[in-house]
Tab-separated table of C-alpha atoms in Angstrom:
chain	number	residue	atom	x	y	z
A	1	UNK	CA	0.000	0.000	0.000
A	2	UNK	CA	1.348	3.410	-0.955
A	3	UNK	CA	2.299	5.829	1.795
A	4	UNK	CA	-0.683	7.823	2.972
A	5	UNK	CA	-0.549	11.606	2.566
A	6	UNK	CA	0.215	13.741	5.595
A	7	UNK	CA	-2.819	15.741	6.615
A	8	UNK	CA	-2.800	18.934	8.635
A	9	UNK	CA	-4.496	18.647	12.036
A	10	UNK	CA	-8.269	18.264	11.850
A	11	UNK	CA	-10.123	21.357	12.972
A	12	UNK	CA	-12.404	21.570	14.893
A	13	UNK	CA	-11.514	18.764	17.274
A	14	UNK	CA	-14.837	18.283	19.078
A	15	UNK	CA	-17.882	16.675	17.429
A	16	UNK	CA	-21.264	15.245	18.340
A	17	UNK	CA	-20.357	12.035	16.460
A	18	UNK	CA	-17.169	10.515	15.040
A	19	UNK	CA	-17.607	7.814	12.376
A	20	UNK	CA	-14.738	5.568	11.252
A	21	UNK	CA	-15.320	3.788	7.926
A	22	UNK	CA	-17.558	4.822	5.027
A	23	UNK	CA	-19.466	1.563	4.652
A	24	UNK	CA	-23.196	1.709	3.963
A	25	UNK	CA	-24.419	1.534	7.613
A	26	UNK	CA	-21.884	4.128	8.742
A	27	UNK	CA	-22.742	6.446	5.828
A	28	UNK	CA	-26.488	6.227	6.462
A	29	UNK	CA	-26.022	7.144	10.139
A	30	UNK	CA	-23.610	9.983	9.275
A	31	UNK	CA	-26.169	11.420	6.850
A	32	UNK	CA	-28.990	11.100	9.384
A	33	UNK	CA	-26.961	12.751	12.149
A	34	UNK	CA	-25.797	15.584	9.873
A	35	UNK	CA	-29.328	16.186	8.608
A	36	UNK	CA	-30.585	16.463	12.183
A	37	UNK	CA	-28.053	19.229	12.864
A	38	UNK	CA	-25.326	17.230	14.615
A	39	UNK	CA	-21.634	17.902	13.989
A	40	UNK	CA	-20.107	14.792	12.395
A	41	UNK	CA	-16.528	13.820	11.523
A	42	UNK	CA	-16.301	10.924	9.039
A	43	UNK	CA	-12.876	9.246	8.715
A	44	UNK	CA	-11.695	6.493	6.371
A	45	UNK	CA	-8.187	5.021	5.957
A	46	UNK	CA	-8.996	4.079	2.339
A	47	UNK	CA	-8.551	6.434	-0.625
A	48	UNK	CA	-12.081	5.517	-1.792
A	49	UNK	CA	-15.574	5.701	-0.308
A	50	UNK	CA	-17.576	2.635	0.644
A	51	UNK	CA	-15.162	0.606	2.778
A	52	UNK	CA	-16.406	-3.006	2.567
A	53	UNK	CA	-19.333	-1.855	0.383
A	54	UNK	CA	-17.150	-0.294	-2.334
A	55	UNK	CA	-17.037	-1.064	-6.064
A	56	UNK	CA	-13.405	-1.258	-7.196
A	57	UNK	CA	-11.316	-1.783	-10.307
A	58	UNK	CA	-9.622	-5.158	-10.685
A	59	UNK	CA	-6.224	-4.030	-9.257
A	60	UNK	CA	-7.912	-2.163	-6.374
A	61	UNK	CA	-10.194	-5.151	-5.703
A	62	UNK	CA	-7.302	-7.639	-5.578
A	63	UNK	CA	-5.171	-5.325	-3.440
A	64	UNK	CA	-7.969	-4.638	-0.956
A	65	UNK	CA	-8.865	-8.308	-0.491
A	66	UNK	CA	-5.239	-9.362	-0.184
A	67	UNK	CA	-4.608	-6.760	2.504
A	68	UNK	CA	-7.848	-7.553	4.351
A	69	UNK	CA	-7.990	-11.344	4.245
A	70	UNK	CA	-4.860	-12.679	5.964
A	71	UNK	CA	-4.291	-13.980	8.481
A	72	UNK	CA	-7.768	-15.321	9.381
A	73	UNK	CA	-7.397	-14.218	12.993
A	74	UNK	CA	-7.475	-10.589	14.073
A	75	UNK	CA	-4.401	-8.616	13.085
A	76	UNK	CA	-3.090	-5.859	15.247
A	77	UNK	CA	-2.971	-2.357	13.888
A	78	UNK	CA	0.452	-0.683	14.150
A	79	UNK	CA	1.316	-0.067	17.754
A	80	UNK	CA	1.342	3.457	19.076
A	81	UNK	CA	2.343	4.792	22.419
A	82	UNK	CA	-0.960	5.344	24.139
A	83	UNK	CA	-0.542	5.239	27.903
A	84	UNK	CA	-2.559	8.039	29.378
A	85	UNK	CA	-0.891	10.662	31.545
A	86	UNK	CA	-4.282	11.505	32.965
A	87	UNK	CA	-5.170	9.192	35.874
A	88	UNK	CA	-8.847	9.866	35.156
A	89	UNK	CA	-8.590	8.351	31.667
A	90	UNK	CA	-8.556	4.695	30.614
A	91	UNK	CA	-7.357	3.793	27.117
A	92	UNK	CA	-8.377	0.805	25.003
A	93	UNK	CA	-6.562	-0.095	21.776
A	94	UNK	CA	-8.428	-1.232	18.702
A	95	UNK	CA	-7.273	-4.097	16.486
A	96	UNK	CA	-8.026	-4.692	12.820
A	97	UNK	CA	-9.652	-7.986	11.872
A	98	UNK	CA	-10.282	-9.679	8.561
A	99	UNK	CA	-13.806	-9.955	7.205
A	100	UNK	CA	-12.730	-12.324	4.420
A	101	UNK	CA	-11.254	-15.813	4.400
A	102	UNK	CA	-10.309	-18.560	1.930
A	103	UNK	CA	-9.458	-16.030	-0.776
A	104	UNK	CA	-8.681	-17.288	-4.286
A	105	UNK	CA	-7.801	-14.699	-6.934
A	106	UNK	CA	-7.157	-15.730	-10.533
A	107	UNK	CA	-3.954	-14.419	-12.011
A	108	UNK	CA	-4.156	-11.957	-14.894
A	109	UNK	CA	-1.494	-11.415	-17.528
A	110	UNK	CA	0.085	-7.941	-17.255
A	111	UNK	CA	-1.236	-7.036	-20.717
A	112	UNK	CA	-4.813	-8.061	-19.917
A	113	UNK	CA	-4.662	-6.405	-16.529
A	114	UNK	CA	-3.467	-3.137	-18.042
A	115	UNK	CA	-6.114	-3.322	-20.772
A	116	UNK	CA	-9.058	-4.140	-18.519
A	117	UNK	CA	-8.094	-2.706	-15.125
A	118	UNK	CA	-10.162	0.457	-15.394
A	119	UNK	CA	-13.014	-1.021	-17.420
A	120	UNK	CA	-14.496	-3.135	-14.635
A	121	UNK	CA	-16.007	-2.289	-11.262
A	122	UNK	CA	-16.296	-5.243	-8.879
A	123	UNK	CA	-18.540	-5.155	-5.801
A	124	UNK	CA	-16.977	-6.074	-2.472
A	125	UNK	CA	-20.340	-6.503	-0.746
A	126	UNK	CA	-22.303	-7.845	-3.703
A	127	UNK	CA	-23.774	-9.379	-5.597
A	128	UNK	CA	-26.941	-7.686	-4.391
A	129	UNK	CA	-30.110	-6.345	-5.945
A	130	UNK	CA	-32.700	-4.097	-4.346
A	131	UNK	CA	-36.462	-4.536	-4.408
A	132	UNK	CA	-38.147	-1.472	-5.920
A	133	UNK	CA	-40.397	-1.323	-2.834
A	134	UNK	CA	-37.598	-2.008	-0.346
A	135	UNK	CA	-37.340	0.208	2.724
A	136	UNK	CA	-33.814	1.104	1.588
A	137	UNK	CA	-35.300	2.709	-1.531
A	138	UNK	CA	-37.875	4.527	0.612
A	139	UNK	CA	-35.010	5.817	2.773
A	140	UNK	CA	-33.072	7.065	-0.245
A	141	UNK	CA	-36.128	8.908	-1.545
A	142	UNK	CA	-37.027	10.411	1.829
A	143	UNK	CA	-33.451	11.489	2.616
A	144	UNK	CA	-32.932	12.782	-0.942
A	145	UNK	CA	-29.823	10.620	-1.266
A	146	UNK	CA	-31.528	9.227	-4.381
A	147	UNK	CA	-30.494	12.326	-6.332
A	148	UNK	CA	-26.863	11.135	-6.144
A	149	UNK	CA	-27.366	7.629	-7.589
A	150	UNK	CA	-29.079	6.041	-10.603
A	151	UNK	CA	-30.374	2.512	-11.055
A	152	UNK	CA	-30.831	-0.010	-13.822
A	153	UNK	CA	-33.583	-2.603	-13.925
A	154	UNK	CA	-32.846	-6.302	-13.634
A	155	UNK	CA	-34.442	-7.416	-16.877
A	156	UNK	CA	-35.504	-10.928	-15.887
A	157	UNK	CA	-35.327	-13.621	-13.206
A	158	UNK	CA	-34.778	-17.324	-13.851
A	159	UNK	CA	-34.854	-20.463	-11.729
A	160	UNK	CA	-32.762	-23.577	-12.304
A	161	UNK	CA	-34.930	-26.645	-12.879
A	162	UNK	CA	-32.318	-29.174	-11.749
A	163	UNK	CA	-31.746	-30.477	-15.283
A	164	UNK	CA	-29.585	-27.626	-16.551
A	165	UNK	CA	-32.383	-25.455	-17.934
A	166	UNK	CA	-33.167	-21.914	-16.792
A	167	UNK	CA	-36.887	-21.166	-16.550
A	168	UNK	CA	-38.359	-17.672	-16.341
A	169	UNK	CA	-39.867	-16.949	-12.909
A	170	UNK	CA	-43.658	-16.639	-13.384
A	171	UNK	CA	-44.159	-13.785	-10.907
A	172	UNK	CA	-47.154	-11.990	-12.443
A	173	UNK	CA	-50.364	-12.839	-14.282
A	174	UNK	CA	-48.789	-11.899	-17.602
A	175	UNK	CA	-45.681	-13.974	-16.896
A	176	UNK	CA	-47.759	-16.966	-15.808
A	177	UNK	CA	-49.865	-16.750	-18.973
A	178	UNK	CA	-46.738	-16.684	-21.208
A	179	UNK	CA	-44.874	-19.440	-19.340
A	180	UNK	CA	-44.530	-22.557	-21.485
A	181	UNK	CA	-42.950	-24.707	-18.755
A	182	UNK	CA	-46.123	-24.790	-16.633
A	183	UNK	CA	-49.111	-26.950	-17.432
A	184	UNK	CA	-52.553	-25.366	-17.565
A	185	UNK	CA	-53.363	-26.881	-14.159
A	186	UNK	CA	-50.155	-25.473	-12.634
A	187	UNK	CA	-50.871	-22.048	-14.108
A	188	UNK	CA	-54.342	-22.057	-12.546
A	189	UNK	CA	-52.943	-23.180	-9.182
A	190	UNK	CA	-50.292	-20.444	-9.117
A	191	UNK	CA	-52.765	-17.814	-10.344
A	192	UNK	CA	-55.265	-18.725	-7.616
A	193	UNK	CA	-52.555	-18.648	-4.961
A	194	UNK	CA	-51.312	-15.186	-5.962
A	195	UNK	CA	-54.904	-13.950	-6.054
A	196	UNK	CA	-55.525	-15.294	-2.545
A	197	UNK	CA	-52.359	-13.633	-1.249
A	198	UNK	CA	-53.344	-10.323	-2.838
A	199	UNK	CA	-56.757	-10.595	-1.177
A	200	UNK	CA	-55.111	-11.229	2.177
A	201	UNK	CA	-52.849	-8.218	1.764
A	202	UNK	CA	-55.770	-5.932	0.906
A	203	UNK	CA	-57.822	-7.104	3.838
A	204	UNK	CA	-57.983	-4.739	6.797
A	205	UNK	CA	-58.038	-5.791	10.431
A	206	UNK	CA	-61.849	-5.623	10.356
A	207	UNK	CA	-62.177	-7.647	7.179
A	208	UNK	CA	-63.198	-11.287	7.273
A	209	UNK	CA	-63.887	-13.921	4.728
A	210	UNK	CA	-60.679	-14.065	2.682
A	211	UNK	CA	-59.495	-17.603	2.203
A	212	UNK	CA	-55.993	-16.929	3.437
A	213	UNK	CA	-56.863	-15.084	6.626
A	214	UNK	CA	-54.828	-16.982	9.183
A	215	UNK	CA	-54.904	-17.298	12.927
A	216	UNK	CA	-51.867	-16.163	14.879
A	217	UNK	CA	-50.896	-19.806	15.301
A	218	UNK	CA	-51.042	-20.398	11.547
A	219	UNK	CA	-48.943	-17.300	10.858
A	220	UNK	CA	-46.221	-18.649	13.151
A	221	UNK	CA	-46.188	-22.014	11.379
A	222	UNK	CA	-43.622	-22.803	8.647
A	223	UNK	CA	-44.418	-21.157	5.323
A	224	UNK	CA	-43.716	-24.407	3.477
A	225	UNK	CA	-46.526	-26.052	5.480
A	226	UNK	CA	-48.874	-23.236	4.472
A	227	UNK	CA	-48.000	-23.803	0.810
A	228	UNK	CA	-48.665	-27.523	1.238
A	229	UNK	CA	-51.999	-26.678	2.838
A	230	UNK	CA	-52.801	-24.632	-0.273
A	231	UNK	CA	-52.187	-27.879	-2.236
A	232	UNK	CA	-49.434	-26.382	-4.362
A	233	UNK	CA	-47.299	-28.957	-6.245
A	234	UNK	CA	-43.569	-29.242	-5.579
A	235	UNK	CA	-42.577	-27.189	-8.644
A	236	UNK	CA	-44.810	-24.249	-7.686
A	237	UNK	CA	-43.691	-24.434	-4.046
A	238	UNK	CA	-40.061	-24.238	-5.155
A	239	UNK	CA	-40.763	-21.138	-7.269
A	240	UNK	CA	-42.645	-19.403	-4.442
A	241	UNK	CA	-40.125	-20.307	-1.725
A	242	UNK	CA	-36.812	-19.644	-3.464
A	243	UNK	CA	-37.515	-17.329	-6.432
A	244	UNK	CA	-40.190	-15.041	-4.931
A	245	UNK	CA	-39.959	-15.348	-1.123
A	246	UNK	CA	-36.161	-15.637	-1.493
A	247	UNK	CA	-35.644	-18.295	1.198
A	248	UNK	CA	-31.926	-18.841	1.843
A	249	UNK	CA	-32.021	-22.417	3.079
A	250	UNK	CA	-33.804	-25.705	2.380
A	251	UNK	CA	-37.335	-25.307	3.762
A	252	UNK	CA	-38.439	-28.878	3.128
A	253	UNK	CA	-35.800	-30.477	5.348
A	254	UNK	CA	-36.461	-28.827	8.716
A	255	UNK	CA	-33.907	-31.075	10.441
A	256	UNK	CA	-30.941	-29.452	8.694
A	257	UNK	CA	-32.394	-26.015	7.942
A	258	UNK	CA	-31.289	-23.356	10.408
A	259	UNK	CA	-33.698	-20.760	9.017
A	260	UNK	CA	-37.257	-21.999	8.570
A	261	UNK	CA	-39.386	-19.219	7.094
A	262	UNK	CA	-42.573	-18.488	9.033
A	263	UNK	CA	-45.860	-18.005	7.191
A	264	UNK	CA	-46.184	-14.354	8.245
A	265	UNK	CA	-42.660	-13.633	6.972
A	266	UNK	CA	-43.304	-15.531	3.759
A	267	UNK	CA	-46.472	-13.546	3.068
A	268	UNK	CA	-44.608	-10.301	3.831
A	269	UNK	CA	-41.908	-11.259	1.317
A	270	UNK	CA	-44.519	-12.029	-1.315
A	271	UNK	CA	-46.057	-8.629	-0.615
A	272	UNK	CA	-42.686	-6.926	-1.051
A	273	UNK	CA	-42.096	-8.754	-4.315
A	274	UNK	CA	-45.548	-7.982	-5.722
A	275	UNK	CA	-45.487	-4.314	-4.664
A	276	UNK	CA	-42.052	-3.913	-6.295
A	277	UNK	CA	-43.379	-4.893	-9.735
A	278	UNK	CA	-44.431	-1.746	-11.576
A	279	UNK	CA	-43.420	0.730	-8.869
A	280	UNK	CA	-41.058	2.553	-11.227
A	281	UNK	CA	-41.852	3.074	-14.894
A	282	UNK	CA	-38.314	2.288	-16.054
A	283	UNK	CA	-38.056	-0.966	-14.048
A	284	UNK	CA	-39.349	-3.987	-15.942
A	285	UNK	CA	-39.378	-6.245	-12.878
A	286	UNK	CA	-39.141	-6.114	-9.079
A	287	UNK	CA	-35.343	-5.629	-8.878
A	288	UNK	CA	-32.946	-2.750	-9.560
A	289	UNK	CA	-29.165	-2.358	-9.377
A	290	UNK	CA	-27.062	0.837	-9.005
A	291	UNK	CA	-25.277	2.120	-12.103
A	292	UNK	CA	-21.503	1.987	-11.425
A	293	UNK	CA	-22.054	-0.699	-8.780
A	294	UNK	CA	-23.045	-1.114	-5.126
A	295	UNK	CA	-20.360	1.358	-4.079
A	296	UNK	CA	-22.628	4.177	-5.256
A	297	UNK	CA	-25.025	3.574	-2.339
A	298	UNK	CA	-22.708	4.623	0.533
A	299	UNK	CA	-21.342	7.430	-1.647
A	300	UNK	CA	-24.855	8.807	-2.121
A	301	UNK	CA	-25.365	9.055	1.647
A	302	UNK	CA	-21.854	10.508	2.098
A	303	UNK	CA	-22.664	13.241	-0.414
A	304	UNK	CA	-25.913	13.950	1.394
A	305	UNK	CA	-24.055	14.152	4.717
A	306	UNK	CA	-21.430	16.498	3.232
A	307	UNK	CA	-24.154	18.849	1.987
A	308	UNK	CA	-25.447	18.967	5.559
A	309	UNK	CA	-22.040	19.853	7.015
A	310	UNK	CA	-20.344	16.513	7.717
A	311	UNK	CA	-16.524	16.747	7.509
A	312	UNK	CA	-14.816	13.996	5.491
A	313	UNK	CA	-11.165	12.929	5.712
A	314	UNK	CA	-10.028	9.944	3.610
A	315	UNK	CA	-6.633	8.261	3.179
A	316	UNK	CA	-5.920	9.086	6.813
A	317	UNK	CA	-3.944	6.626	8.936
A	318	UNK	CA	-6.328	5.494	11.639
A	319	UNK	CA	-5.092	3.640	14.657
A	320	UNK	CA	-7.590	4.929	17.190
A	321	UNK	CA	-7.284	4.473	20.907
A	322	UNK	CA	-10.563	4.733	22.747
A	323	UNK	CA	-10.382	7.006	25.756
A	324	UNK	CA	-12.730	6.602	28.702
A	325	UNK	CA	-13.218	8.928	31.612
A	326	UNK	CA	-13.167	7.438	35.099
A	327	UNK	CA	-16.945	7.883	35.188
A	328	UNK	CA	-17.208	5.333	32.379
A	329	UNK	CA	-18.180	7.839	29.692
A	330	UNK	CA	-16.495	7.670	26.316
A	331	UNK	CA	-14.328	10.715	25.633
A	332	UNK	CA	-12.788	10.433	22.175
A	333	UNK	CA	-10.118	8.879	19.987
A	334	UNK	CA	-6.404	9.423	19.584
A	335	UNK	CA	-5.201	8.955	16.001
A	336	UNK	CA	-1.892	7.472	14.874
A	337	UNK	CA	-0.661	11.011	14.220
A	338	UNK	CA	-1.113	11.741	17.923
A	339	UNK	CA	-4.023	14.148	17.436
A	340	UNK	CA	-6.876	13.769	19.879
A	341	UNK	CA	-10.455	14.126	18.633
A	342	UNK	CA	-13.289	14.457	21.106
A	343	UNK	CA	-16.829	13.147	20.998
A	344	UNK	CA	-19.173	11.283	23.295
A	345	UNK	CA	-20.369	9.094	20.406
A	346	UNK	CA	-18.317	6.814	18.153
A	347	UNK	CA	-19.356	4.564	15.263
A	348	UNK	CA	-16.808	2.000	14.030
A	349	UNK	CA	-16.284	0.011	10.852
A	350	UNK	CA	-16.853	-3.732	11.601
A	351	UNK	CA	-13.195	-4.450	10.775
A	352	UNK	CA	-12.205	-2.964	14.146
A	353	UNK	CA	-12.218	-5.091	17.284
A	354	UNK	CA	-11.379	-4.307	20.879
A	355	UNK	CA	-8.066	-5.428	22.379
A	356	UNK	CA	-7.101	-5.599	26.020
A	357	UNK	CA	-7.039	-2.197	27.704
A	358	UNK	CA	-3.599	-0.778	28.484
A	359	UNK	CA	-4.624	0.665	31.806
A	360	UNK	CA	-7.083	-2.022	32.966
A	361	UNK	CA	-10.321	-0.083	33.199
A	362	UNK	CA	-13.334	-1.629	34.793
A	363	UNK	CA	-14.937	-4.276	32.555
A	364	UNK	CA	-18.154	-2.271	32.569
A	365	UNK	CA	-16.403	0.344	30.421
A	366	UNK	CA	-15.802	-2.208	27.689
A	367	UNK	CA	-19.378	-3.492	27.953
A	368	UNK	CA	-20.691	-0.119	26.845
A	369	UNK	CA	-19.447	-0.871	23.325
A	370	UNK	CA	-20.948	-3.802	21.428
A	371	UNK	CA	-18.002	-4.773	19.238
A	372	UNK	CA	-18.529	-7.206	16.413
A	373	UNK	CA	-16.307	-10.208	17.048
A	374	UNK	CA	-15.789	-13.573	15.413
A	375	UNK	CA	-18.061	-15.099	18.047
A	376	UNK	CA	-20.952	-12.921	16.812
A	377	UNK	CA	-20.769	-14.254	13.250
A	378	UNK	CA	-23.554	-16.785	12.712
A	379	UNK	CA	-22.893	-17.626	9.066
A	380	UNK	CA	-20.689	-16.786	6.112
A	381	UNK	CA	-21.396	-15.960	2.476
A	382	UNK	CA	-19.401	-17.781	-0.169
A	383	UNK	CA	-19.139	-15.678	-3.310
A	384	UNK	CA	-17.374	-15.678	-6.627
A	385	UNK	CA	-16.990	-13.186	-9.478
A	386	UNK	CA	-16.721	-14.273	-13.099
A	387	UNK	CA	-16.083	-12.104	-16.181
A	388	UNK	CA	-17.762	-13.551	-19.268
A	389	UNK	CA	-17.811	-12.612	-22.946
A	390	UNK	CA	-21.509	-13.326	-23.458
A	391	UNK	CA	-24.795	-13.337	-21.572
A	392	UNK	CA	-26.419	-16.446	-20.140
A	393	UNK	CA	-29.488	-15.352	-22.097
A	394	UNK	CA	-29.146	-13.547	-25.461
A	395	UNK	CA	-30.196	-9.886	-25.376
A	396	UNK	CA	-30.698	-9.956	-21.579
A	397	UNK	CA	-27.678	-8.156	-20.045
A	398	UNK	CA	-28.997	-7.900	-16.467
A	399	UNK	CA	-30.566	-10.980	-14.940
A	400	UNK	CA	-30.905	-12.969	-11.720
A	401	UNK	CA	-30.685	-16.778	-11.591
A	402	UNK	CA	-31.758	-18.777	-8.543
A	403	UNK	CA	-30.804	-22.387	-7.914
A	404	UNK	CA	-33.019	-23.895	-5.166
A	405	UNK	CA	-31.584	-26.372	-2.663
A	406	UNK	CA	-30.713	-29.761	-4.224
A	407	UNK	CA	-31.094	-28.402	-7.770
A	408	UNK	CA	-27.317	-28.466	-8.395
A	409	UNK	CA	-26.271	-31.450	-6.265
A	410	UNK	CA	-28.009	-33.650	-3.645
A	411	UNK	CA	-26.195	-32.181	-0.622
A	412	UNK	CA	-26.993	-28.552	-1.558
A	413	UNK	CA	-28.809	-27.090	1.470
A	414	UNK	CA	-28.789	-23.389	0.533
A	415	UNK	CA	-30.076	-21.332	-2.371
A	416	UNK	CA	-27.370	-20.326	-4.852
A	417	UNK	CA	-27.982	-16.966	-6.520
A	418	UNK	CA	-26.237	-15.712	-9.647
A	419	UNK	CA	-26.485	-12.027	-10.555
A	420	UNK	CA	-25.377	-11.109	-14.072
A	421	UNK	CA	-24.730	-7.425	-14.754
A	422	UNK	CA	-23.967	-6.133	-18.249
A	423	UNK	CA	-22.238	-3.134	-19.749
A	424	UNK	CA	-25.333	-0.899	-19.668
A	425	UNK	CA	-24.800	-0.622	-15.893
A	426	UNK	CA	-21.312	0.858	-16.477
A	427	UNK	CA	-19.487	-1.812	-14.473
A	428	UNK	CA	-17.931	-3.562	-17.494
A	429	UNK	CA	-17.473	-3.006	-21.244
A	430	UNK	CA	-20.526	-3.393	-23.474
A	431	UNK	CA	-20.995	-6.942	-24.634
A	432	UNK	CA	-19.402	-8.454	-21.513
C-alpha cells in the first residue's frame, strides 16, 4: 500500500459524532446525524468511499482483499504509544480484523490487466439487488440521497430446474400466462394462490372472509406447510419459496435447515415482491441495481451528509485508541498522528475489534461498546466473481438466476444466486 498523505491537524476537534469507515451503515447514520443538525466527523483510511461496500477496479479489488484477508485471525494495527498521563482516563486499543477468508484470486497477464483494469467495477459486498419497494429505496427517496445515484432494472429472473435449464420466474399474471414450462393446471394453481395472497394483503383488520386469513398460530407455522396446505405442487412451491420469497435455506428439510421461514414472513416477502413490480416506470421487474455498482449507495449518503455539514477525511492513517473517563463515559479517539479528537459518540467500521485495555479499566467500560467479534458471526457468504464474454441469455444483459436447494447437487442445502450485470450498468465493457 502506498504511503498515505500527511494531513494537517483536523479542525475543529470536538464533534457530536465521530464515524470511522464509510461503509453503507456508517454512511447512512452519518447522513442522518448531519441532517438532524449534529456535527459529524467521518474518517476512512482508504482512498475511496464505501469501505467493505465499495465497487473497485480489478487491481484495487485484488489489493484490498489481499490486505484484508490474511491472516484469518485478528491482526493488530500498528502499535502506538498510548498510555494516558491523565489518571482519570482509561485507554483501550483497537485491532483490525479480517472480514474475508479462503481467498482465491485468478492471475491476470500484465497485458490483460493493463487493458481491462479500469473497465471493470467489482462489488466487495455484492452481488446484491434491491427490491423497488424495499425500505432502503424509501429511505433514499425520503433522505434525498436518491439524487446522487441512478439505477438499472434487472431485466428478468430465472430459476434452475435441476436439469440444466433456466426457466423464467412466473411472478405476475402476464408472466404466468406466457410461461410454457407450466401446465394449464399449474398455471391455474399459481394464479389462484397469488390472487388469494393479494386478497389477504388488501384485507384490513376488520375484514373477514378471505381464504388466506390466518390465525396467529397459523402465521407462526412454517411457510412451506402453508404452501402444502394450499395444495401447491412441488414445482410451484419451489418457485414461491426460493424465487419469490427468497428463502436462503432448504425449507423442506427442517432437520438441517437453520432458518425456517414463518408463514407471516413468507407472506410479507410475497407482498414486497408484488409491490415492487411496476413501482417505477423504467423498471421492468421487481429488482434494480445501481449504475456503477453497489459502491454508489454509501457514496450517495456521504454526499448527502457532506451537503449537511459533515466533515470527510479519507486516506488518513487510523489507529484509534478509545479514551474513557473514570466515570465510564467515552471521551474520544487518539489517532496514529497523535491528534486527539473528542466526541461522546463513536461509530466504528466492523473491521475494528477491541483489544485488552492498556490501563485495565473496569470491565463495565468495555461493555458499553458492542463490538462485532468472530463469536458474533452466525454464518458466512461464499461468493465468486466471473467475467464472461456473453450473456447467459441472449439480449438480456442484467438478470438474476436462482438455484433452489438440491437443484445443483443432492447435498446442496442453501439457495445459490447468480447475478449477471452487463455493460449498460457501467461496471464492465458493453458486450461483456
